[in-house]
JSON list of C-alpha atoms in Angstrom, two decimals:
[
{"chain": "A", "resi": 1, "resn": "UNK", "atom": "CA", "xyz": [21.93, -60.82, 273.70]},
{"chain": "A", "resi": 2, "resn": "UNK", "atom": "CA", "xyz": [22.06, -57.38, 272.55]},
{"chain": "A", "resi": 3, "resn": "UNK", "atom": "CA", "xyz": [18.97, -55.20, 273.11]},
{"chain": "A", "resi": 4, "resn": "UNK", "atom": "CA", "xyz": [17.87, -53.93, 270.44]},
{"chain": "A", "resi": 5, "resn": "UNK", "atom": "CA", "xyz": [16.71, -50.54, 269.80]},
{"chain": "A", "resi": 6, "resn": "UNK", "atom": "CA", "xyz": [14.10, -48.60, 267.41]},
{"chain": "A", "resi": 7, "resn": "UNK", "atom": "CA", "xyz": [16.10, -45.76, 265.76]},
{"chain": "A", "resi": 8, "resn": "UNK", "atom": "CA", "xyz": [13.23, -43.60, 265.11]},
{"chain": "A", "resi": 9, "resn": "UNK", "atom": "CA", "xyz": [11.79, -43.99, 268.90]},
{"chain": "A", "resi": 10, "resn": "UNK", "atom": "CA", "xyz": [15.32, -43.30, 269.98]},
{"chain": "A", "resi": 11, "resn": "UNK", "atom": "CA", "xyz": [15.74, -40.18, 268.23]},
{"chain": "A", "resi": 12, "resn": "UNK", "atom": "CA", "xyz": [12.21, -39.01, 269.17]},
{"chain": "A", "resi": 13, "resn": "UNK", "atom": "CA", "xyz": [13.44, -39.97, 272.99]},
{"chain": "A", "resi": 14, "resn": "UNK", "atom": "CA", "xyz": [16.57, -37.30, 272.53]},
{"chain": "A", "resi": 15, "resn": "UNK", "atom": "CA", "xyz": [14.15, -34.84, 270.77]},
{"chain": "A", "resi": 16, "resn": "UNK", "atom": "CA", "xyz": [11.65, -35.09, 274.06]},
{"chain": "A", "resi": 17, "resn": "UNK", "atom": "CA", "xyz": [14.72, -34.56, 275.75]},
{"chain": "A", "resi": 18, "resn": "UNK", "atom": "CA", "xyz": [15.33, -31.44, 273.83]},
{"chain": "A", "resi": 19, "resn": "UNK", "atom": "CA", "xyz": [12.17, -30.10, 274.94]},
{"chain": "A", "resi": 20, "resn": "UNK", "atom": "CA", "xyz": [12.75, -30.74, 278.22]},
{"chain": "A", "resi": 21, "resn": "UNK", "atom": "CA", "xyz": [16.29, -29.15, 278.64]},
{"chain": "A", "resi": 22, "resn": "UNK", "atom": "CA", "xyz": [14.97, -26.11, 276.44]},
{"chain": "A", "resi": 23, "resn": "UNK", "atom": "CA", "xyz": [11.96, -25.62, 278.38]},
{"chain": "A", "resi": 24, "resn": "UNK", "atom": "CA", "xyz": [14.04, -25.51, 281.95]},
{"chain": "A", "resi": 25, "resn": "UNK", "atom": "CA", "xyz": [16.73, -23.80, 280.82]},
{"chain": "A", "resi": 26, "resn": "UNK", "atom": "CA", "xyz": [16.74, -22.44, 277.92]},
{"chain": "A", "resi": 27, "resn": "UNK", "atom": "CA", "xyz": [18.06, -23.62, 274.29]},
{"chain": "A", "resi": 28, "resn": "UNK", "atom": "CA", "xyz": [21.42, -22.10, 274.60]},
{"chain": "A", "resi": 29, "resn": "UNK", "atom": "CA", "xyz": [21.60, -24.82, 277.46]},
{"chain": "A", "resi": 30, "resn": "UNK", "atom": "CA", "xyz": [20.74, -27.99, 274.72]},
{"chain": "A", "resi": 31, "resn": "UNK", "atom": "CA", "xyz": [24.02, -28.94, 274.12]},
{"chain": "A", "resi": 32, "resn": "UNK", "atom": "CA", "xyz": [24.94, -32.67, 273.27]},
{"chain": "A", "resi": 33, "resn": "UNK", "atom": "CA", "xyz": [26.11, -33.20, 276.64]},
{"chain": "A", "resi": 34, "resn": "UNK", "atom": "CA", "xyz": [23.39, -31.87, 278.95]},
{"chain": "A", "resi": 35, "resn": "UNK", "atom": "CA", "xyz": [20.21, -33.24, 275.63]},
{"chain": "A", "resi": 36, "resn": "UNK", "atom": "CA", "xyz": [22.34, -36.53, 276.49]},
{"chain": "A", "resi": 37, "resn": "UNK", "atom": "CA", "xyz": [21.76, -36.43, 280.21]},
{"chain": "A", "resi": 38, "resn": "UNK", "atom": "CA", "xyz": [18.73, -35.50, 280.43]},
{"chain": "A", "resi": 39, "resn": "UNK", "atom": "CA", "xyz": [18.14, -38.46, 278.02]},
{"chain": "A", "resi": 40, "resn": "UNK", "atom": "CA", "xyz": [19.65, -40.76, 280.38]},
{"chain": "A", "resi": 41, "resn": "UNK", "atom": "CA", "xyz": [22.08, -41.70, 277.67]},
{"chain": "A", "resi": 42, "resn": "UNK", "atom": "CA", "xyz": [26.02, -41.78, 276.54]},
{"chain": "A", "resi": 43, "resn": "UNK", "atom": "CA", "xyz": [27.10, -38.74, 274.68]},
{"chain": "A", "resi": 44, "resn": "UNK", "atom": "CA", "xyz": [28.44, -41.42, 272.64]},
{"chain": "A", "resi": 45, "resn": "UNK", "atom": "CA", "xyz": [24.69, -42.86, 271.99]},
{"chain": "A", "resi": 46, "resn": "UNK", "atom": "CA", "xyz": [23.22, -39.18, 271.59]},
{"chain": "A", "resi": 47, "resn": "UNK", "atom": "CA", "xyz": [26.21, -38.84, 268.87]},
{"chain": "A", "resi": 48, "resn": "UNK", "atom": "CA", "xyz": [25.00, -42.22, 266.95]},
{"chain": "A", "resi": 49, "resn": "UNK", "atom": "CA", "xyz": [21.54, -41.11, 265.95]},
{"chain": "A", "resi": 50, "resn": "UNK", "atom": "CA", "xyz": [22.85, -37.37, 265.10]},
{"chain": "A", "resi": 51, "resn": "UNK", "atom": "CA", "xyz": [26.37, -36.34, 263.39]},
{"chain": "A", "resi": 52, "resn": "UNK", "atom": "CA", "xyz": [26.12, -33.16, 265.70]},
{"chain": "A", "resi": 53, "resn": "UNK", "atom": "CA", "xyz": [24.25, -30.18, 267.22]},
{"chain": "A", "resi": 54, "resn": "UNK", "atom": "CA", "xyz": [23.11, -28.99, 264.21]},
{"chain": "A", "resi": 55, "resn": "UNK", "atom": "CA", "xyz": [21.63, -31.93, 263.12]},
{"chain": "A", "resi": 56, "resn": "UNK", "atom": "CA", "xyz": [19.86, -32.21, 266.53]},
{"chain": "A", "resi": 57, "resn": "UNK", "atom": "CA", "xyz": [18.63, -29.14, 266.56]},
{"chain": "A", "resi": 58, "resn": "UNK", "atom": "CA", "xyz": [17.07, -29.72, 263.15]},
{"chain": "A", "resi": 59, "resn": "UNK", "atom": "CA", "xyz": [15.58, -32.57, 263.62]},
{"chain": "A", "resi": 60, "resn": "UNK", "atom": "CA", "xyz": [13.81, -30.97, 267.26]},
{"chain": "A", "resi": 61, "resn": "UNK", "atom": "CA", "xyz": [12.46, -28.63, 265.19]},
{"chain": "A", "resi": 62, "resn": "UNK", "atom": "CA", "xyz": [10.97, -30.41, 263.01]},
{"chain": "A", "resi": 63, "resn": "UNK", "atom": "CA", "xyz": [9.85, -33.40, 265.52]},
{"chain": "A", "resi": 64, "resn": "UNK", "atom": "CA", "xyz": [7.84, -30.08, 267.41]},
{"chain": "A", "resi": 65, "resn": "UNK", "atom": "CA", "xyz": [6.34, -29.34, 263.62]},
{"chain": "A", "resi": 66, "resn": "UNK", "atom": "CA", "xyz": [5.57, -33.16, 263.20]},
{"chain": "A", "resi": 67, "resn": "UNK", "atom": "CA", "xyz": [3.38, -32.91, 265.93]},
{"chain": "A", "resi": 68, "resn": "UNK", "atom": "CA", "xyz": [1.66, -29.82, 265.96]},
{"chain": "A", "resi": 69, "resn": "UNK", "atom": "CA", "xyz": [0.96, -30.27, 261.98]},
{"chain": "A", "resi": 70, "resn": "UNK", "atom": "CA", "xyz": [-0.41, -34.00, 263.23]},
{"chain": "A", "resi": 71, "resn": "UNK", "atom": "CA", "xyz": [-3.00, -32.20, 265.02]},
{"chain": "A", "resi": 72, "resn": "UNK", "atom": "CA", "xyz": [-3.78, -29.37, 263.23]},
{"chain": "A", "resi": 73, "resn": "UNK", "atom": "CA", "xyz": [-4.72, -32.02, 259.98]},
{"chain": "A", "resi": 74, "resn": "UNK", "atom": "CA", "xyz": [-7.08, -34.22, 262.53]},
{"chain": "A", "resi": 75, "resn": "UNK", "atom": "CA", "xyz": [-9.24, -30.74, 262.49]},
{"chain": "A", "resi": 76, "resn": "UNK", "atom": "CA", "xyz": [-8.88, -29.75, 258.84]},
{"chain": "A", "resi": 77, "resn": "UNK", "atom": "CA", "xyz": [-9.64, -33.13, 257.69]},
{"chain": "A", "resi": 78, "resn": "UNK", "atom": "CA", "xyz": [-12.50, -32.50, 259.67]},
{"chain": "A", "resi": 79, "resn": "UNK", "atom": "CA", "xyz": [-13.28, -29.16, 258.09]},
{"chain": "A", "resi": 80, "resn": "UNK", "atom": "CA", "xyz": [-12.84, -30.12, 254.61]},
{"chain": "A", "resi": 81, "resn": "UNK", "atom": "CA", "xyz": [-14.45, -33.41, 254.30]},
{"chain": "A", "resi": 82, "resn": "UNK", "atom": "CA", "xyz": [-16.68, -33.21, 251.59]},
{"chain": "A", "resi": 83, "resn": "UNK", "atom": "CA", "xyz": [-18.63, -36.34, 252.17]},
{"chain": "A", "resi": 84, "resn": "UNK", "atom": "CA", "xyz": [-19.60, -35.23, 255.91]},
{"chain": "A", "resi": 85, "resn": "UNK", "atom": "CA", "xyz": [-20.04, -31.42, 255.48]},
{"chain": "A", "resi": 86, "resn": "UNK", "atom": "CA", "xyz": [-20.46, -29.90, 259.10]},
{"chain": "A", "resi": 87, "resn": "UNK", "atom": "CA", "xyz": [-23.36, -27.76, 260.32]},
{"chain": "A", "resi": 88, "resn": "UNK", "atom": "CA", "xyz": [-22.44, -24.09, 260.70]},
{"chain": "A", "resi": 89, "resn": "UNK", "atom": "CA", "xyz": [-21.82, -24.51, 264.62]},
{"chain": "A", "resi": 90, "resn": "UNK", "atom": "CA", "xyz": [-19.73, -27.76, 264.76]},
{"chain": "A", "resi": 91, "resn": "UNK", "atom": "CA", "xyz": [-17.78, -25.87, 261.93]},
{"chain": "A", "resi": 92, "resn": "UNK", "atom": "CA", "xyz": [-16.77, -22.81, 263.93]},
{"chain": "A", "resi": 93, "resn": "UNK", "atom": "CA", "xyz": [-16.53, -24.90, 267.08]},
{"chain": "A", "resi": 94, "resn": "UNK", "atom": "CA", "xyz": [-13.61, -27.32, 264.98]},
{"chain": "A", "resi": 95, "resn": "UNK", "atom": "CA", "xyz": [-12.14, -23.76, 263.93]},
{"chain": "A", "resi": 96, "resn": "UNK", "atom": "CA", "xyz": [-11.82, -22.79, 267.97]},
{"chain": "A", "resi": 97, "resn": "UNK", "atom": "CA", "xyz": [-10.11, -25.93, 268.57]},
{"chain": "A", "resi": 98, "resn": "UNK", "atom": "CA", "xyz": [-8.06, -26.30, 265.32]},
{"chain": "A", "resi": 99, "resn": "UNK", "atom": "CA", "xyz": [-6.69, -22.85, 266.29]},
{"chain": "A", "resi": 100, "resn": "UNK", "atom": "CA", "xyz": [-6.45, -23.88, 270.25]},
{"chain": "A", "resi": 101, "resn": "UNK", "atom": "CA", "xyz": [-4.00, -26.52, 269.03]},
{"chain": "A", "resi": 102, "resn": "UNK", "atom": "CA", "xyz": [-1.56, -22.93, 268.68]},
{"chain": "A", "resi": 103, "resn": "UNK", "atom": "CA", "xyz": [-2.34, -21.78, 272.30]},
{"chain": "A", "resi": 104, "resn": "UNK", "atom": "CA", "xyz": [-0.28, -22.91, 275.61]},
{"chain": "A", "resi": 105, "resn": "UNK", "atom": "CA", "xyz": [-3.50, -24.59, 277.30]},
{"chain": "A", "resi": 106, "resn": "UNK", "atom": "CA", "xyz": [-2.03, -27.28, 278.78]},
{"chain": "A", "resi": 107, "resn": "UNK", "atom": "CA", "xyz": [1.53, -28.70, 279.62]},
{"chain": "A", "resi": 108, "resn": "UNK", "atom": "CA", "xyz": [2.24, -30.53, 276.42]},
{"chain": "A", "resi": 109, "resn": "UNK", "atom": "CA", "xyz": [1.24, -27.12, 274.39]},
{"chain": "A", "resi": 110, "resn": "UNK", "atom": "CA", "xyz": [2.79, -24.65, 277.17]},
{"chain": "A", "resi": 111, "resn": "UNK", "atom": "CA", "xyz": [5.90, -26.46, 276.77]},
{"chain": "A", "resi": 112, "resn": "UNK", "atom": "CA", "xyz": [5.74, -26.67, 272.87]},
{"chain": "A", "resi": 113, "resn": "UNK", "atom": "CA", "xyz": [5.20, -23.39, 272.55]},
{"chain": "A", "resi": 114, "resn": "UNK", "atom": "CA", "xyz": [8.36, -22.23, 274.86]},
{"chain": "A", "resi": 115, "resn": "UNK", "atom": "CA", "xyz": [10.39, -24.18, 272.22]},
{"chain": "A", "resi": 116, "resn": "UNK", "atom": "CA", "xyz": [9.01, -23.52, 269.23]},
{"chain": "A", "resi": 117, "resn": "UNK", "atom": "CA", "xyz": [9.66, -19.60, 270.22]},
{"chain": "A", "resi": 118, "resn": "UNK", "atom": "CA", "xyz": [13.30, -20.70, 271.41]},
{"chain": "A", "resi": 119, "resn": "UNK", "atom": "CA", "xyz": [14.13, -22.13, 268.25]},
{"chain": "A", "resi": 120, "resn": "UNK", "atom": "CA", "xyz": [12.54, -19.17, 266.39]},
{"chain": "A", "resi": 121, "resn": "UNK", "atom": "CA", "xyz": [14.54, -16.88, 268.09]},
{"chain": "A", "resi": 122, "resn": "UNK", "atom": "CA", "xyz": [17.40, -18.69, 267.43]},
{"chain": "A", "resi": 123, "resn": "UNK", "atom": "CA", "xyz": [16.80, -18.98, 263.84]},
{"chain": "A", "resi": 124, "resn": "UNK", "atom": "CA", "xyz": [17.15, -15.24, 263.72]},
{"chain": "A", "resi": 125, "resn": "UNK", "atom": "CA", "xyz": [20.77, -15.57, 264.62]},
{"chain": "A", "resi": 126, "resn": "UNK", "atom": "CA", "xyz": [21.86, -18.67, 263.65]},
{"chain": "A", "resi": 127, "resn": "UNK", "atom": "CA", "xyz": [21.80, -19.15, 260.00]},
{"chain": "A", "resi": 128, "resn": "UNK", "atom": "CA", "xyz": [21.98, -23.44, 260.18]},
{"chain": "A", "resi": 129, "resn": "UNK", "atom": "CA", "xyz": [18.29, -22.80, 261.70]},
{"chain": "A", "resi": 130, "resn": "UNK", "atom": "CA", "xyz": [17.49, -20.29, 259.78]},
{"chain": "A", "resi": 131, "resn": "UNK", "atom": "CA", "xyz": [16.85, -22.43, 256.97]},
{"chain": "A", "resi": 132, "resn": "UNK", "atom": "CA", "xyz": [14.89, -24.67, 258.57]},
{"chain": "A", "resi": 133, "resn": "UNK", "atom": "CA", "xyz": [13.07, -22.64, 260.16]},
{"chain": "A", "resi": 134, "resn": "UNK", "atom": "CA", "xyz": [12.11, -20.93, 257.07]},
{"chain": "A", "resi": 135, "resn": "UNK", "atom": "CA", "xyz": [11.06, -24.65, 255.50]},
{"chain": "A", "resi": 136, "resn": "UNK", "atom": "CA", "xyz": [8.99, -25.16, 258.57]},
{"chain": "A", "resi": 137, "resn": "UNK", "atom": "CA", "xyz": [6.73, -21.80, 258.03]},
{"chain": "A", "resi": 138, "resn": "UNK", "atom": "CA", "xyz": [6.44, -22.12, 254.55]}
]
């Protein structure tokens, strides 16, 4: 019986593998074949869920946005909740930690942070990030 896989857990799986590969090494290092690898998968798989390195790249990027934009909202929807207005010190207090959310304070954050700055960086050279990158700050 063939096992049967979730596309969209698969692709986050290469994208965590991404992080991984850019965080030890650096993102000139995340090509298909090392992202692949580190995945634990077939170049051949890695090249199923993405048409290339591009496309890859791209969707890392965003995956990183995905999540830090997931818990940046968690506070906002917080701040802005009209029906449960929040005193004055549990306000600032969800500011400090909406705004922690940006900071490397722990692993997950450290290593979002390293690529987030790697793909910035990048951007600034490589005009098929560029764009992207552009989308993502706006």
């Amino acid at each position: 019986m063939p096992k049967i896989v979730d596309p969209d857990e698969r692709r986050r799986a290469v994208a965590e593998a991404v992080f991984r590969v850019v965080c030890r090494e650096g993102l000139e290092q995340a090509s298909l074949r090392n992202v692949a690898t580190e995945a634990g998968l077939a170049i051949g798989s890695v090249r199923h869920y993405f048409a290339g390195h591009t496309e890859l790249m791209v969707f890392a990027m965003r995956e990183m946005s995905a999540r830090l934009m997931a818990r940046l909202t968690v506070h906002a929807d917080r701040l802005l909740n009209p029906s449960a207005p929040l005193p004055p010190a549990e306000r600032r207090e969800t500011v400090v930690r909406m705004l922690a959310e940006l900071l490397p304070l722990d692993d997950q954050r450290r290593t979002e942070v390293i690529v987030w700055l790697s793909f910035v960086a990048a951007a600034r050279t490589r005009p098929e990030l560029r764009t992207h990158a552009d989308e993502l700050y706006d």
